[in-house]
Backbone as JSON, one array per atom type, in Angstrom:
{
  "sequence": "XXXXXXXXXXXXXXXXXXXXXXXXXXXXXXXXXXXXXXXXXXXXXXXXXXXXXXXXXXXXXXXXXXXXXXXXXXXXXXXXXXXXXXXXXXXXXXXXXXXXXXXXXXXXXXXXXXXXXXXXXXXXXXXXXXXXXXXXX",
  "N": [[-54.42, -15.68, -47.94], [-56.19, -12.74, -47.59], [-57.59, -9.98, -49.66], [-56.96, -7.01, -48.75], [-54.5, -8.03, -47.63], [-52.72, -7.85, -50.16], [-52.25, -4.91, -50.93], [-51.23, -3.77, -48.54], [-48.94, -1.82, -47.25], [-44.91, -2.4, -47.46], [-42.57, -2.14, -44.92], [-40.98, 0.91, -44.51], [-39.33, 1.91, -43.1], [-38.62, 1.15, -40.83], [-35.94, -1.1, -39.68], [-35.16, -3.99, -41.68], [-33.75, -6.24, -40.8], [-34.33, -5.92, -37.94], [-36.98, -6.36, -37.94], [-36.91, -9.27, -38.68], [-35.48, -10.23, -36.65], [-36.98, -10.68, -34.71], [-38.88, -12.59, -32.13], [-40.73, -13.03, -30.34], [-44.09, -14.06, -30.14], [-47.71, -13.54, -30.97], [-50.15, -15.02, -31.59], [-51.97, -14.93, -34.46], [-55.67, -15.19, -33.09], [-55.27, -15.56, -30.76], [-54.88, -14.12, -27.02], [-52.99, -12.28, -25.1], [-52.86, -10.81, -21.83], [-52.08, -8.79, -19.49], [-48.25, -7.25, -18.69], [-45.68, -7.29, -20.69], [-42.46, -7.64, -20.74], [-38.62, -6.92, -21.52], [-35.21, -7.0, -20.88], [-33.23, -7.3, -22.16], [-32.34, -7.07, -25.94], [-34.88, -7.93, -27.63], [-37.63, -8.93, -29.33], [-41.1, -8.23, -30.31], [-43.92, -9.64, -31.95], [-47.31, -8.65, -32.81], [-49.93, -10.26, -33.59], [-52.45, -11.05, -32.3], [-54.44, -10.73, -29.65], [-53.13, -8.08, -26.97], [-53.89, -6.88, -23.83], [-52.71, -4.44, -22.37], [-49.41, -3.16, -21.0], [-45.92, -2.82, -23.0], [-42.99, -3.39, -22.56], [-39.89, -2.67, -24.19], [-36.81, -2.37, -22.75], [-33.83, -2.24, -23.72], [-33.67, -1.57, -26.53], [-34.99, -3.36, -29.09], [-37.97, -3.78, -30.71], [-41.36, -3.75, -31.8], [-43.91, -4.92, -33.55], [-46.82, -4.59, -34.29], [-49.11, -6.34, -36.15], [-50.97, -6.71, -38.98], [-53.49, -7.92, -38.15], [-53.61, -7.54, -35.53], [-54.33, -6.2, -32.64], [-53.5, -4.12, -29.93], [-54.41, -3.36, -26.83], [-55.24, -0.67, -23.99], [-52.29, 0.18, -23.17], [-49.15, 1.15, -22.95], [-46.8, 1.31, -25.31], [-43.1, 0.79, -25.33], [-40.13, 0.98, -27.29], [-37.36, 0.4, -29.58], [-37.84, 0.39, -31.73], [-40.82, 0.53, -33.34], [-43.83, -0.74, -35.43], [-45.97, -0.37, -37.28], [-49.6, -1.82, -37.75], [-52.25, -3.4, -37.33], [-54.24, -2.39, -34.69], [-53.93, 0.14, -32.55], [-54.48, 1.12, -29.46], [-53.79, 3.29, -26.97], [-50.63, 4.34, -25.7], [-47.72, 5.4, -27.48], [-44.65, 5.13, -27.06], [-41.06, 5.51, -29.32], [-38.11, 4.84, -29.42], [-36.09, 4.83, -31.08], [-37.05, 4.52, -34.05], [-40.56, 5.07, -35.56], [-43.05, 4.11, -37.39], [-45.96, 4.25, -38.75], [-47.91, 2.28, -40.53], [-50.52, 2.25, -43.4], [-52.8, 0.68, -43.08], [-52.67, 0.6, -40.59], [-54.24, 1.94, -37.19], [-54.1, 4.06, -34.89], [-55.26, 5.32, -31.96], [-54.62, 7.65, -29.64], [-51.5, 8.72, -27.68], [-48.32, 9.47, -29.59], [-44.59, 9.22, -29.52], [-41.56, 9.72, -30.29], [-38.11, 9.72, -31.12], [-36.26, 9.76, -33.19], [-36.8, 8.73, -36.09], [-39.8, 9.07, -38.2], [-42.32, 7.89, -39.69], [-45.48, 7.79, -41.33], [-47.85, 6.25, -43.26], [-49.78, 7.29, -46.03], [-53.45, 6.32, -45.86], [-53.47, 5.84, -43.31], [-54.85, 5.78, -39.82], [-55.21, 8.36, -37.2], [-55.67, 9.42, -34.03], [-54.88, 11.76, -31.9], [-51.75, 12.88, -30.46], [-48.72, 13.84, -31.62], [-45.57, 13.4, -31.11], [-42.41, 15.01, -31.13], [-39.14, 14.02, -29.74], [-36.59, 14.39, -29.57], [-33.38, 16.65, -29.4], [-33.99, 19.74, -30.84], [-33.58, 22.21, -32.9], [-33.71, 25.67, -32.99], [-32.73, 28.01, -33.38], [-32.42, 31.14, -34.68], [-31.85, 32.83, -38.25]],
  "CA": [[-54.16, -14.26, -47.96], [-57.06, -11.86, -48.83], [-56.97, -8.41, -51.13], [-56.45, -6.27, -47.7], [-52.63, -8.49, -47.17], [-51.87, -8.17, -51.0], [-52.34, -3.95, -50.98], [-50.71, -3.26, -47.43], [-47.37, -1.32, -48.34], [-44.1, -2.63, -46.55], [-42.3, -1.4, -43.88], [-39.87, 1.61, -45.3], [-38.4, 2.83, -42.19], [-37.84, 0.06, -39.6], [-35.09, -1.69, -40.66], [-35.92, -5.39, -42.22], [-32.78, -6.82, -40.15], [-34.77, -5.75, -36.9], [-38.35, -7.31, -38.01], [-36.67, -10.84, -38.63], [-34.84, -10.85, -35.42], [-38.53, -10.82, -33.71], [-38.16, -13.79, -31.08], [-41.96, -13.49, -29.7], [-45.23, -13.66, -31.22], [-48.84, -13.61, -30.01], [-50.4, -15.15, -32.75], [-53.81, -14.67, -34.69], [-56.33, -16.11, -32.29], [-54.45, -15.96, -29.28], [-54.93, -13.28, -26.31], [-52.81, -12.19, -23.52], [-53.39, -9.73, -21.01], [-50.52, -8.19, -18.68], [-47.05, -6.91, -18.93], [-45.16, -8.02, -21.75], [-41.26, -6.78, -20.5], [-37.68, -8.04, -21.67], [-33.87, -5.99, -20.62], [-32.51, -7.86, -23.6], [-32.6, -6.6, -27.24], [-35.65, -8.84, -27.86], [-39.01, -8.17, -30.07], [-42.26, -9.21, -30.33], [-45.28, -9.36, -33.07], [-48.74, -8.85, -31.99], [-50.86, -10.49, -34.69], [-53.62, -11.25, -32.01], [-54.73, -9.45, -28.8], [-53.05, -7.97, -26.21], [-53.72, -5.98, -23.2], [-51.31, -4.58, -21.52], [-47.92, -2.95, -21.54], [-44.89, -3.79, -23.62], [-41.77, -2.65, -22.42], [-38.59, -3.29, -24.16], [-35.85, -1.48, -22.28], [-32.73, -2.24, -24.19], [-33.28, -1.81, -28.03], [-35.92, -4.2, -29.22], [-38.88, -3.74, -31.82], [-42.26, -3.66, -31.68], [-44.33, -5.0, -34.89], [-48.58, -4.79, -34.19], [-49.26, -7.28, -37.31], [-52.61, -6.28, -39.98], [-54.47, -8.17, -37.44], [-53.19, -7.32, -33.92], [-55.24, -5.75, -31.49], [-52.9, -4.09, -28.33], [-55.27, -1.94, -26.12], [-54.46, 0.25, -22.93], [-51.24, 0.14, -23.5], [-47.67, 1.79, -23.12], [-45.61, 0.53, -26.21], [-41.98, 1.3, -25.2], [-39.27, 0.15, -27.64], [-36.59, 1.14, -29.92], [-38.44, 0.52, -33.01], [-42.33, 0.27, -33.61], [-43.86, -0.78, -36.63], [-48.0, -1.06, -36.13], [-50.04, -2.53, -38.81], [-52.95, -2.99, -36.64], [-54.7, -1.48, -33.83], [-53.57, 0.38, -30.9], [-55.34, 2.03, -28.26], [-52.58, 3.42, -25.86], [-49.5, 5.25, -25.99], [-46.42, 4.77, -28.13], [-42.81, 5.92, -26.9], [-40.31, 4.69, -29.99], [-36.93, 5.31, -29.34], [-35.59, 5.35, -32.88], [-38.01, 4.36, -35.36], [-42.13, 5.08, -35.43], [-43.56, 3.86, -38.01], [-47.35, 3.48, -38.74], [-48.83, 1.73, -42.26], [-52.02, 2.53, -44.12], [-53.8, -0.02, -42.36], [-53.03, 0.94, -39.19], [-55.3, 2.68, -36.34], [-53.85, 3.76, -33.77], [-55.96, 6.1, -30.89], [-53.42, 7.58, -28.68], [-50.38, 9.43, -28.08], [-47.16, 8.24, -30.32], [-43.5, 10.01, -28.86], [-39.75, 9.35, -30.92], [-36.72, 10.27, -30.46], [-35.65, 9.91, -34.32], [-37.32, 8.87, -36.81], [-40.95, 8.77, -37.96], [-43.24, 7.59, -40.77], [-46.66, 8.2, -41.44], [-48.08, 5.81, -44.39], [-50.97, 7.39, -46.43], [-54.44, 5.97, -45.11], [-53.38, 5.49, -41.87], [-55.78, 6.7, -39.13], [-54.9, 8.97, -36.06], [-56.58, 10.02, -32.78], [-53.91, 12.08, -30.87], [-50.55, 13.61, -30.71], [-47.57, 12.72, -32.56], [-44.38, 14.28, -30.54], [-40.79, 14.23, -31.19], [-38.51, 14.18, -27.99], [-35.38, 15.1, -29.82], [-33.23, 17.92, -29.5], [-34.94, 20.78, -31.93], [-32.31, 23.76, -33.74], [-34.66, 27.05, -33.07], [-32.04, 29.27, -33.59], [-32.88, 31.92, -36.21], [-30.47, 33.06, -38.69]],
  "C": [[-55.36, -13.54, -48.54], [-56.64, -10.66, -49.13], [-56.99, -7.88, -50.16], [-54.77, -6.93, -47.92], [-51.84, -7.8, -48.67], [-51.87, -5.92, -51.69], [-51.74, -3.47, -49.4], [-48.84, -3.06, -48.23], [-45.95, -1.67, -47.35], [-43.07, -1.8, -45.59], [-41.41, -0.18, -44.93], [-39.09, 2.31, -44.37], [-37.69, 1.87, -41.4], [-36.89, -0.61, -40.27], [-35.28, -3.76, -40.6], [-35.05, -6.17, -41.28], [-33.62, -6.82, -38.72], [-36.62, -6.47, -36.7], [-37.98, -8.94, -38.0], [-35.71, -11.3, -37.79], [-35.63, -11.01, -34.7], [-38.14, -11.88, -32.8], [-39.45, -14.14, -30.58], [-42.79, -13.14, -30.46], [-46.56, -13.91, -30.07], [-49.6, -13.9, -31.19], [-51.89, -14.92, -32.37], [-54.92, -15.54, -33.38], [-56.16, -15.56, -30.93], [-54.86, -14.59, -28.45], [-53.93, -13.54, -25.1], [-52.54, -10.92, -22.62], [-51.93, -10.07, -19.72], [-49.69, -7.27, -19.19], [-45.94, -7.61, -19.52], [-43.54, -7.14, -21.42], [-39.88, -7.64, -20.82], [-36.53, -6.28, -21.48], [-33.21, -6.14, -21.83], [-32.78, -7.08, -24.63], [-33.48, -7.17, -28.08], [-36.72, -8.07, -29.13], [-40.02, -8.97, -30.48], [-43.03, -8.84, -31.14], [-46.61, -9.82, -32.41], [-49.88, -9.15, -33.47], [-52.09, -10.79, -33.99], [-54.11, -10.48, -31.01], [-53.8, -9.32, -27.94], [-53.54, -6.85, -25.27], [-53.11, -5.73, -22.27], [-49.93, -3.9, -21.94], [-46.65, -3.91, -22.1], [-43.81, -3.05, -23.73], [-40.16, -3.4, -22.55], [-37.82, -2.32, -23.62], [-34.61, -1.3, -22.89], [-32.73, -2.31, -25.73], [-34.68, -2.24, -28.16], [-36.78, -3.62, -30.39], [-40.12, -4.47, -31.43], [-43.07, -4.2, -32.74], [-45.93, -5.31, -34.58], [-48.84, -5.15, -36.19], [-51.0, -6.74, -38.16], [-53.54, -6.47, -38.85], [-54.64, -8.0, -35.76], [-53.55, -5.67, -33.31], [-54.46, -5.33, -30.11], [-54.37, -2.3, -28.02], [-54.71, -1.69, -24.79], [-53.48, -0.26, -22.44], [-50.22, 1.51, -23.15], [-46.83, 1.05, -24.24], [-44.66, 1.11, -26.15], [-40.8, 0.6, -26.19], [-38.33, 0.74, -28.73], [-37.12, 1.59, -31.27], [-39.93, 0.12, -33.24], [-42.52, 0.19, -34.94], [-45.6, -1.28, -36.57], [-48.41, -0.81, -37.86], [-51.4, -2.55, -38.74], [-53.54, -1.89, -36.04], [-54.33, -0.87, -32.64], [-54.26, 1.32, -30.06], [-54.22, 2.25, -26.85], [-51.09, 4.36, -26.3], [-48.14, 4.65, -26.39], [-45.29, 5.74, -28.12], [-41.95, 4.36, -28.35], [-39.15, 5.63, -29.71], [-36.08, 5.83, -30.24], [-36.0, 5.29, -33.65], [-39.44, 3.82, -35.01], [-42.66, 5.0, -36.94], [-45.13, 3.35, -38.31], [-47.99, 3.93, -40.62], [-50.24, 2.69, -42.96], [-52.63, 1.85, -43.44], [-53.98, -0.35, -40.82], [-54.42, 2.42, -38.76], [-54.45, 2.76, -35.03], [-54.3, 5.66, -32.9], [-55.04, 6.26, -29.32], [-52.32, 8.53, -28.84], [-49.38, 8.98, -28.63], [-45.8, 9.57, -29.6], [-42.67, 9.07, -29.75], [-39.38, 10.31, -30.9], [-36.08, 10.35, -31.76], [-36.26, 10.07, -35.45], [-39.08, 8.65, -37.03], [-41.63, 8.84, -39.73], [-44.43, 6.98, -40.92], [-47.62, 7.36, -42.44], [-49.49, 6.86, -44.84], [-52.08, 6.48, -46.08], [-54.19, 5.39, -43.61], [-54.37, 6.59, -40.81], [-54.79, 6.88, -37.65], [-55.58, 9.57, -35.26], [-55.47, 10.07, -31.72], [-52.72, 12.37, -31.02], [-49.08, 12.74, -30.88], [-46.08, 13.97, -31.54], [-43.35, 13.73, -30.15], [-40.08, 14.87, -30.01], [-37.45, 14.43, -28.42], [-35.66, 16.23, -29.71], [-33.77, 18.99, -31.21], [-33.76, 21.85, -31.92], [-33.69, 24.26, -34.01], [-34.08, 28.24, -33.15], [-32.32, 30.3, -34.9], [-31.49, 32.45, -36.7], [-30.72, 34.24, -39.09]]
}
């Protein structure tokens, strides 16, 4: 572990029940290039590269790991949680979450919730797709 792992701050939005149901990984090292897609309630951790879309359709979770690298990209899923790097666009359905030691260059879209960590870097628009109360009183 070096002093970057033991100063990264833990998730506080996604819920911990939904990170340790993960099921796929792309570990350190590893690369794969394509379309990463499941109907199921599945979820995957990107601790190494991918390129390529990653579309969960039914629920699922997203987790780009300290060291994971996704570039031109669509990340579709119910819950995101980026740690890493992303280059590409992030639809979260219910929970957007990005760390301090994320980067992510791109548009991000939810539907619920969203959290921002202090030092986290951004290049591009953050926009919520829920309904909005503009009524004046």
């Amino acid at each position: 572990m070096n002093g970057q792992d033991n100063q990264r701050a833990p998730a506080r939005l996604v819920p911990a029940e939904q990170l340790n149901n993960i099921s796929s990984l792309v570990a350190e090292g590893a690369q794969f290039e394509g379309t990463f897609s499941a109907k199921a309630d599945l979820g995957l951790k990107v601790d190494g590269m991918l390129k390529g879309d990653i579309r969960l359709e039914n629920g699922g979770t997203v987790h780009v790991g300290a060291t994971g690298i996704v570039e031109g990209t669509t990340i579709e899923a119910d819950h995101v949680l980026i740690e890493g790097k992303v280059r590409g666009t992030v639809i979260a359905r219910k929970t957007l979450e990005i760390t301090g030691s994320a980067t992510l260059m791109g548009d991000a879209m939810y539907d619920a919730l969203l959290d921002v960590h202090p030092r986290a870097r951004l290049r591009g628009k953050i926009e919520f797709r829920g309904e909005m109360d503009l009524a004046e009183e």
